[in-house]
Each structure stands twice: as structure tokens, then as C-alpha cells.
Short mmCIF file of C-alpha atoms and ligand atoms in Angstrom, two decimals:
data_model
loop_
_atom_site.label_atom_id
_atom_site.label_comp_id
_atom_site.label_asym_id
_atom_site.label_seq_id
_atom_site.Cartn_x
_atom_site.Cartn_y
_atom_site.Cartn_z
CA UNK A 56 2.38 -25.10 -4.09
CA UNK A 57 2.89 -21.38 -4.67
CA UNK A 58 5.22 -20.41 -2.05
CA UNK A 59 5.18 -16.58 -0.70
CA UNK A 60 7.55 -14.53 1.29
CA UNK A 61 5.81 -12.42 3.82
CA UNK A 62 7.75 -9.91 6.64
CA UNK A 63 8.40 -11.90 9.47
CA UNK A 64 8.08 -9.07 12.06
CA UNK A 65 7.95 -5.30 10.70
CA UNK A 66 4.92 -2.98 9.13
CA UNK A 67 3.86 -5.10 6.67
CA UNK A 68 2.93 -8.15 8.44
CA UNK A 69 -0.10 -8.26 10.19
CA UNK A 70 -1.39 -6.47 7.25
CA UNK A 71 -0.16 -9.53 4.79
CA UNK A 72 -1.31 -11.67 6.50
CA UNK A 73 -4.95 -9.92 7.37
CA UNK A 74 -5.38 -9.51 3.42
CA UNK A 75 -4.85 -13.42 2.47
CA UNK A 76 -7.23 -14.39 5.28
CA UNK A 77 -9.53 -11.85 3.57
CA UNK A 78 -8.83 -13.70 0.40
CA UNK A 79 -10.53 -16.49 2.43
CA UNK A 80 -7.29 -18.48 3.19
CA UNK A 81 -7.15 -19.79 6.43
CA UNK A 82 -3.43 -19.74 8.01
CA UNK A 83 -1.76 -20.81 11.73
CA UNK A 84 -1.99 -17.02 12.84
CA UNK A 85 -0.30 -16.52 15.98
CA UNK A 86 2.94 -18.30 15.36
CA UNK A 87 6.56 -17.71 15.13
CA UNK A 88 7.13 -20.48 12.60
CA UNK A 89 9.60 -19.63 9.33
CA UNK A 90 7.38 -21.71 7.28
CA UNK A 91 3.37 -20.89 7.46
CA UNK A 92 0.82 -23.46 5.22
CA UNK A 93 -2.46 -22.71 4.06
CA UNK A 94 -5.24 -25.23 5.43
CA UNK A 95 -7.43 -24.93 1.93
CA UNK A 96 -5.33 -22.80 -0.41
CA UNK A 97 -1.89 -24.76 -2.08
CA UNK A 98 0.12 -21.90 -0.23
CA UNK A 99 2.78 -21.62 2.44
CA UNK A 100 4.58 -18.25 3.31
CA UNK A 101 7.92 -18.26 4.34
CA UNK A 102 8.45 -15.52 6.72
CA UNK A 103 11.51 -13.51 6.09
CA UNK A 104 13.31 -10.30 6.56
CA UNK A 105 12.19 -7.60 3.88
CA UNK A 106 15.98 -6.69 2.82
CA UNK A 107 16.32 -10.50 1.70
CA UNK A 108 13.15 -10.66 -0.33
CA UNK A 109 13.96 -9.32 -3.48
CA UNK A 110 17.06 -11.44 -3.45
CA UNK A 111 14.86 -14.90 -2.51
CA UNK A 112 12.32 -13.33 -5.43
CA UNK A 113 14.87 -12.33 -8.25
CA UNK A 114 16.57 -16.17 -7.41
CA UNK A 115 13.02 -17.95 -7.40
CA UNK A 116 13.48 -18.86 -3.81
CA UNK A 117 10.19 -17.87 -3.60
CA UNK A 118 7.40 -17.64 -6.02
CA UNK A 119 6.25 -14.04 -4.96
CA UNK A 120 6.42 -11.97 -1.90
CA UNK A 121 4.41 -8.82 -0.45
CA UNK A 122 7.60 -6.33 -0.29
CA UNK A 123 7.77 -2.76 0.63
CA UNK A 124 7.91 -0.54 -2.97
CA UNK A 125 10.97 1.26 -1.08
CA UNK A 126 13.02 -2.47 -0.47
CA UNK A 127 12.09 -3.21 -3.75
CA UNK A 128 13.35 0.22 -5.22
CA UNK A 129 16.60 -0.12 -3.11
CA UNK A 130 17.56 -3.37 -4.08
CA UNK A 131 17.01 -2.89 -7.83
CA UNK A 132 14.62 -4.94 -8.44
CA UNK A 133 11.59 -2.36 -9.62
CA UNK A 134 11.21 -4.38 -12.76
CA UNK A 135 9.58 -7.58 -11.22
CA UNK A 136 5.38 -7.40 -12.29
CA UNK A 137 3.60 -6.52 -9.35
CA UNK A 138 0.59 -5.29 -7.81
CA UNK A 139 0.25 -2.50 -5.54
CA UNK A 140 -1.55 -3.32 -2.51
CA UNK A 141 -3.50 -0.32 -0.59
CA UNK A 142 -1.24 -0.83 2.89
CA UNK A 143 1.99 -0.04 4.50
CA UNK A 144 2.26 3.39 2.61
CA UNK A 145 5.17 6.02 3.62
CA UNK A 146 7.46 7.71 2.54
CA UNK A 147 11.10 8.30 1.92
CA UNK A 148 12.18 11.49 3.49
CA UNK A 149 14.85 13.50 4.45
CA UNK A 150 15.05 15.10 8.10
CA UNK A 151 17.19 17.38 9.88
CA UNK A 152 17.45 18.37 13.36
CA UNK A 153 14.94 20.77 13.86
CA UNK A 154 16.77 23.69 14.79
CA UNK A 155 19.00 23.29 11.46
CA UNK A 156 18.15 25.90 9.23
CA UNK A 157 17.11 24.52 5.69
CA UNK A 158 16.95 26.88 2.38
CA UNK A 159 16.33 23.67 0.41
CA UNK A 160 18.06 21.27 -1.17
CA UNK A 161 21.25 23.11 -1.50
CA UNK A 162 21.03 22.79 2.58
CA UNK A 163 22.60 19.06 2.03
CA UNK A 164 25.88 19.97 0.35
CA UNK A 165 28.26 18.06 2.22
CA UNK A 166 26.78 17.01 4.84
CA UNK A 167 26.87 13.89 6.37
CA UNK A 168 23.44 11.97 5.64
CA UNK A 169 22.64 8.60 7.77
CA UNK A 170 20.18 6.08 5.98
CA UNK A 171 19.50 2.30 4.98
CA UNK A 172 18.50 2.90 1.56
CA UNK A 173 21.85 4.77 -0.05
CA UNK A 174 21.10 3.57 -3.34
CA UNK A 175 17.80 5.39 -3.49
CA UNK A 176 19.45 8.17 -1.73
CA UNK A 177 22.62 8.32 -4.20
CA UNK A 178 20.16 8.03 -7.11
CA UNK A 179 18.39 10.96 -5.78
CA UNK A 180 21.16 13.50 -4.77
CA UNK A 181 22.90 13.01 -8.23
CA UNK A 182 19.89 13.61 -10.47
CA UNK A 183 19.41 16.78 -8.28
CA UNK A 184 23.15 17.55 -8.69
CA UNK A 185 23.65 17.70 -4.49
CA UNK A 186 26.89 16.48 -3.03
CA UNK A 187 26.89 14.72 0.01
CA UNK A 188 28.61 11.93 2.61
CA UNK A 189 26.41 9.22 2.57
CA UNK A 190 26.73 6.69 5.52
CA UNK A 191 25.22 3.89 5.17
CA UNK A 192 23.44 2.50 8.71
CA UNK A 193 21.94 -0.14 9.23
CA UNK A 194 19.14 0.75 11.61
CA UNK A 195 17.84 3.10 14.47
CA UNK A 196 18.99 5.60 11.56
CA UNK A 197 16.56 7.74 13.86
CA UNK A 198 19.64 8.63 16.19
CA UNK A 199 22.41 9.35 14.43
CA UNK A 200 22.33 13.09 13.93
CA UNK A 201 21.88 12.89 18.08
CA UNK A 202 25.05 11.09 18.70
CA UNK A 203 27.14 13.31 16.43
CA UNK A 204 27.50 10.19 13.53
CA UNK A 205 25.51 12.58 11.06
CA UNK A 206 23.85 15.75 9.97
CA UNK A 207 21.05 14.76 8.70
CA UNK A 208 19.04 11.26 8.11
CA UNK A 209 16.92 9.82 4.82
CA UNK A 210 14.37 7.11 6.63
CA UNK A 211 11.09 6.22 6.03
CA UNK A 212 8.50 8.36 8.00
CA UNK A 213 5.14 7.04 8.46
CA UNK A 214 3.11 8.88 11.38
CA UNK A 215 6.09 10.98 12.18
CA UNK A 216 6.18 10.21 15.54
CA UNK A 217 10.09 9.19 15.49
CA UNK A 218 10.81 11.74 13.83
CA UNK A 219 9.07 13.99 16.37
CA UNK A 220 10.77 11.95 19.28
CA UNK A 221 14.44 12.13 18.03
CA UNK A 222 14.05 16.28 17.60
CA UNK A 223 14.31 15.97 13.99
CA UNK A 224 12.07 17.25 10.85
CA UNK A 225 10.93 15.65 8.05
CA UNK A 226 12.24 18.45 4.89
CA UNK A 227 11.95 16.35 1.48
CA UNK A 228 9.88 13.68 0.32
CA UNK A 229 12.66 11.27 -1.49
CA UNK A 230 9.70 8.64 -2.69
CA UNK A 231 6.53 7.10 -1.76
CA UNK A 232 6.52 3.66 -0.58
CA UNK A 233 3.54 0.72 -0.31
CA UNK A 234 3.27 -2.54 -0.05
CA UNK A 235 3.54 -4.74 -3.31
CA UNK A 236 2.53 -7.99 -4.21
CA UNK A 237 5.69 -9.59 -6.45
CA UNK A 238 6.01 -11.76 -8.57
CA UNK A 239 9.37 -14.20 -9.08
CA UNK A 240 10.96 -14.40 -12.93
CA UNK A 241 11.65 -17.69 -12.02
CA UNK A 242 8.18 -18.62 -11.21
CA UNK A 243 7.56 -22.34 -12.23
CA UNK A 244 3.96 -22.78 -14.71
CA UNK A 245 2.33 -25.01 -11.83
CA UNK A 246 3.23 -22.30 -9.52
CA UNK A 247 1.70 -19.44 -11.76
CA UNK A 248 -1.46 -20.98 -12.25
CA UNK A 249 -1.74 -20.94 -8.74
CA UNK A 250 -0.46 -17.48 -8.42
CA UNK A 251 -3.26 -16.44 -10.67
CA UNK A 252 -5.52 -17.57 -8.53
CA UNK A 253 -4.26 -15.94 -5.70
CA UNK A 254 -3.73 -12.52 -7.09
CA UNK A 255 -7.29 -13.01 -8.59
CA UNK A 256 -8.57 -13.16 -4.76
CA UNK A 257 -6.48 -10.53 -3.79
CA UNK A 258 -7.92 -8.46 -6.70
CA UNK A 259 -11.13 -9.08 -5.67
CA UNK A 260 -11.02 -8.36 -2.23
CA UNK A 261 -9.01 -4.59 -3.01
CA UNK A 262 -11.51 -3.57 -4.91
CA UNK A 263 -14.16 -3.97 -2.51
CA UNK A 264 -11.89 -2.34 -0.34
CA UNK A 265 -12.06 0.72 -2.95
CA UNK A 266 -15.68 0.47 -3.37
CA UNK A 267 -19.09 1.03 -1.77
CA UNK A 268 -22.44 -0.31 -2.41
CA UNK A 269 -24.70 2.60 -2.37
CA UNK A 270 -28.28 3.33 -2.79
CA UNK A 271 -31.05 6.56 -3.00
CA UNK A 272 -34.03 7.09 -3.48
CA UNK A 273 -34.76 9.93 -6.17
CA UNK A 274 -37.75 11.39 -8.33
CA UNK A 275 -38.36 10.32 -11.29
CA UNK A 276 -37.51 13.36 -12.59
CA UNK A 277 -34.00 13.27 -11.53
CA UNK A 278 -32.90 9.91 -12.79
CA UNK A 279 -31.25 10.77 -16.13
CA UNK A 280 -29.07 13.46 -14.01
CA UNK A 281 -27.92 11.07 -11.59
CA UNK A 282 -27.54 8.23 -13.45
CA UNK A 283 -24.77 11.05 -15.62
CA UNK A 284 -23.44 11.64 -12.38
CA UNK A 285 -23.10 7.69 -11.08
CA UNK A 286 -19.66 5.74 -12.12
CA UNK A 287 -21.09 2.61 -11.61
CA UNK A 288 -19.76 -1.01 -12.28
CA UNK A 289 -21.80 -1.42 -15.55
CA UNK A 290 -25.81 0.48 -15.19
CA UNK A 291 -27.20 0.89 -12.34
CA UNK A 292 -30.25 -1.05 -10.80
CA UNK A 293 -33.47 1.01 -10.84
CA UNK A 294 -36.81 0.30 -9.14
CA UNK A 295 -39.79 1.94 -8.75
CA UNK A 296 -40.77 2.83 -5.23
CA UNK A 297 -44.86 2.52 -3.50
CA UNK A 298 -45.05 6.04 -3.70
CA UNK A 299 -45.40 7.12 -7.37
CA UNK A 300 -42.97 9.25 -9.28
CA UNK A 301 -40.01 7.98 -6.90
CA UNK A 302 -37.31 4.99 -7.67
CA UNK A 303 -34.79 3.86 -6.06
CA UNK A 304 -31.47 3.21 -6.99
CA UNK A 305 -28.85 1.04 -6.31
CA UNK A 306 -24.62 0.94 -7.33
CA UNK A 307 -21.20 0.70 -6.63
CA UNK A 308 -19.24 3.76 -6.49
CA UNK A 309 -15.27 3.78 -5.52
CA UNK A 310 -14.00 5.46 -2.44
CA UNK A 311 -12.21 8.09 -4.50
CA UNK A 312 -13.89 11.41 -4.27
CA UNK A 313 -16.45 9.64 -2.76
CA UNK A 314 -17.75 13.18 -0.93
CA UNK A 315 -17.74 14.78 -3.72
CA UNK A 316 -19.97 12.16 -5.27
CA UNK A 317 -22.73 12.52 -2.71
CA UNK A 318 -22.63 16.13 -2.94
CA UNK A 319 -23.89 16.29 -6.41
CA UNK A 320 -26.42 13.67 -5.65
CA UNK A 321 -27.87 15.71 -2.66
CA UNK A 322 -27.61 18.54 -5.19
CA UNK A 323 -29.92 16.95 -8.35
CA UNK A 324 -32.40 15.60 -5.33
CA UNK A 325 -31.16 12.10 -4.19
CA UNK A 326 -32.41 11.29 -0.78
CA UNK A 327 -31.99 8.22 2.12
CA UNK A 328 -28.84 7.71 0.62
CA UNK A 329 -27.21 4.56 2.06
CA UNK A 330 -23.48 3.80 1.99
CA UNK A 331 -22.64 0.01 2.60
CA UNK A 332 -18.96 -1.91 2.58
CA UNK A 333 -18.82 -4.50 -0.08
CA UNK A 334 -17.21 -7.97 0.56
CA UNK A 335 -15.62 -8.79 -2.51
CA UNK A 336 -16.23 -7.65 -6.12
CA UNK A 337 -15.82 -10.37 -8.53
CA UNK A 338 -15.57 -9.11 -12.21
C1 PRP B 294 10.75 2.91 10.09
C2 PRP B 294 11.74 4.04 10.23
C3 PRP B 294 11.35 4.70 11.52
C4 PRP B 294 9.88 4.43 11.64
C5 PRP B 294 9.06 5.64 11.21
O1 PRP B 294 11.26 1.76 10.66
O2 PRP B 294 13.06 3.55 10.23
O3 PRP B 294 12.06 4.10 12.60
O4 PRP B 294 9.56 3.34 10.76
O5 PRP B 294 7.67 5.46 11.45
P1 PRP B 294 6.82 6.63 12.15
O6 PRP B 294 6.92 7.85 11.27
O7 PRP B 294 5.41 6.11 12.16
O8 PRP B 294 7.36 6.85 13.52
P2 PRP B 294 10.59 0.34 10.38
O9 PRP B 294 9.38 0.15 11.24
O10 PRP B 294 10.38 0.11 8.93
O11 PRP B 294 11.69 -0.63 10.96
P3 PRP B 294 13.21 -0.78 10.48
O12 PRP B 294 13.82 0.59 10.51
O13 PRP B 294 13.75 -1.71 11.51
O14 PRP B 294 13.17 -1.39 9.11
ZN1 ZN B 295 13.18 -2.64 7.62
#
């Protein structure tokens, strides 16, 4: 049994749990059990808060767990193997009431600065030689600077919109954060085989995520100049269409500068280009 620590209510946990069902592993969705099993996977997930699960990981409490990058970071525990996993991305940053006028980084000398993560924070200030209070809170950082506590706050800011609410503004990006898949050091052999597996699934089903299935029809002609253009999984598939001197073509292109990618096609003559969403790619 490989057993996984997943957010019990926060950002990351509809998405967890939406990517192992994707991984085709059915789960009791819906509940507010600690402990969740797998019907056809040798997996349960033990729902948890995210400040305890790179303690649970580093003691083998659990196997592995899908952990913010910015827990991980503030706990110390960067150095477990993991996987980054496409969701719950934001960032670190540093905000200031929005009338407070900011020159920089030199603005934070010795000010008061409210946040959960005052390791990352500390790490941060010293390497950019700023002095500064840090006060450690240990939530609704958002309203501190409101209620007098501090100056200025270091939270994690993903549409803004808190940030927006509480009058403040967002003035330096500390780090950026997403979701990781982890892996315990104390991980038993049964348990990594399994793990494996799992992170072979999840694998899988991010790069189809990453990826499209695409194809175009082009002149003959064009083929060689396309074909330079395509970063496909290995060559791509070419056949020859009714009408003579035409093929068509079909691959897998990532997402990134995916635009781009059809722009030069247009350009060298592609046409009836189709873009569809893959599955899973298996390699
Ligand atoms: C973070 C942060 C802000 C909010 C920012 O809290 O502390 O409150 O998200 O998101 P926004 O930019 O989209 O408004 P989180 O949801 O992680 O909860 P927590 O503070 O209780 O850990
Ligand atoms: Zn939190």
C-alpha cells in the first residue's frame, strides 16, 4: 500500500485529487474522511494539513505527498526527489499598503513584515542585505498591516484578489510556488514499486496535459519545411491525400509556444490544421 498525504481542505486539493482520478484511480470523492482508499489502485491518501506534510514525509509517515513547493521550501525540506506538477502555482510576494511609497527593496528597512513563511522570508532579506522585524503570523496575514500589527506582509498571492481587497500591493516576487509530488526517504521497497507506478501514471497523464495531437494538410512541396519545423514525439505520420500532390500530416506538438508553432506552419502552406487534447501519452 503506498500511502499519500494530500491537503485536506486548501488550493491544492480538488486539484490532487482531480489528477489521480485522471491517473484512472477511482477514490470516495465527496468525503470528509482523514483516511481516503483507492477502489483498484493499492493507495490510500491521508488527508492532512500542508504545514505537517513535510514533517509526516521527512519521518516516513507517509510514503509521498502532493505539497506546495513554498511549504516544502519553508520547512526545509527542498531536498526530497520530487516532481513538479502543472497546478496550484503562485507566488511568494511582498505587499505594502498601497498608498506606501516603495523605492525598492531598501523600502523594507525596519519595518515590521507579517508572514507564515519567515524562514523563506529571513533567507531572502539577508542574502539581499535588508533589515527587518519579522513577525511571524499564523494566518489571515492579509490584515495585519490594517490593524496596525505590521507594515508590510510576505504571503502568497495567486489572483490577487486579497491583496486587492485588504488595500495592499503586491511589490516583490520572493519565489514561485507549485504543487509537487514528494517522495518520503523513508519509503519502504514494496511501497516504491508502487510509487513507481503511480508517478508513471501521473507522468503520463501531464504530458498529455502539455501536449496536443495535431494534424494539416500540406503540399507536397512543403513537407521537408514543415516536417524541420514539427517537434514531434519521434517522425511524424504522413499520408497521401485523394487529391494529388497533397498529404496530410499528423503529430504531437507541446503546448509551449504552441502559437508560434502554427504560425510558421500557416507560413510554409499548412492548411485544415486541427488541434486535438490527448488523453494520456505513454512513452
Ligand atoms: C493564500 C494567501 C491569501 C490567498 C491569496 O491563502 O494567504 O490569503 O491565498 O490568493 P489570491 O491572490 O488568489 O487572493 P491560502 O488559500 O493558501 O490559505 P492559508 O493562508 O490558510 O494557507
Ligand atoms: Zn496554508
Amino acid at each position: 500500500m503506498l500511502r499519500l498525504a494530500v491537503q485536506k481542505s486548501g488550493r491544492l486539493s480538488d486539484a490532487s485529487l482531480d489528477l489521480i482520478s485522471e491517473c484512472g484511480i477511482e477514490l470516495e470523492r465527496n468525503t470528509r474522511k482523514l483516511k481516503i482508499p483507492a477502489f483498484n489502485f493499492p493507495l490510500e491518501i491521508l488527508t492532512c494539513r500542508d504545514d505537517d506534510m513535510p514533517r509526516y514525509v521527512e519521518q516516513g509517515v507517509v510514503d509521498a505527498a502532493i505539497v506546495g513547493g513554498n511549504v516544502l521550501q519553508e520547512s526545509g525540506g527542498e531536498g526530497f526527489a520530487s516532481i513538479a506538477l502543472g497546478f496550484g502555482r503562485c507566488r511568494l510576494s511582498i505587499a505594502v499598503p498601497k498608498e506606501m511609497k516603495w523605492e525598492g527593496l531598501e523600502s523594507l528597512t525596519g519595518l515590521r513584515i507579517a508572514t507564515s513563511y519567515p524562514r523563506i522570508l529571513g533567507d531572502f532579506l539577508s542574502a539581499e542585505g535588508i533589515q527587518a522585524d519579522i513577525r511571524e503570523i499564523s494566518g489571515a496575514v492579509e490584515i495585519t498591516p490594517g490593524i496596525g500589527v505590521a507594515d508590510a506582509i510576505c504571503d502568497l498571492v495567486s489572483s490577487g484578489s486579497t491583496l486587492l481587497s485588504n488595500g495592499l500591493r503586491e511589490v516583490l516576487p520572493v519565489m514561485n510556488s507549485e504543487a509537487l509530488l514528494v517522495q518520503s526517504p523513508k519509503i519502504s521497497s514494496a511501497a516504491l514499486g508502487i510509487f513507481a507506478d503511480f508517478s508513471f501514471r501521473i507522468d503520463a497523464v501531464l504530458r498529455a496535459k502539455r501536449t496536443k495531437y495535431i494534424t494539416l494538410n500540406t503540399p507536397n512541396s512543403a513537407i521537408e519545411r514543415i516536417i524541420e519545423i514539427l517537434p514531434g514525439l519521434k517522425s511524424p505520420s504522413i499520408m497521401p491525400l485523394a487529391n494529388s500532390g497533397w498529404s496530410s500530416l499528423h503529430t504531437v506538438v507541446s503546448e509551449d509556444n504552441f502559437w508560434g508553432l502554427i504560425t510558421q506552419l500557416r507560413a510554409v502552406g499548412a492548411q485544415g490544421i486541427l488541434v486535438m487534447p490527448i488523453e494520456k501519452v505513454i512513452l
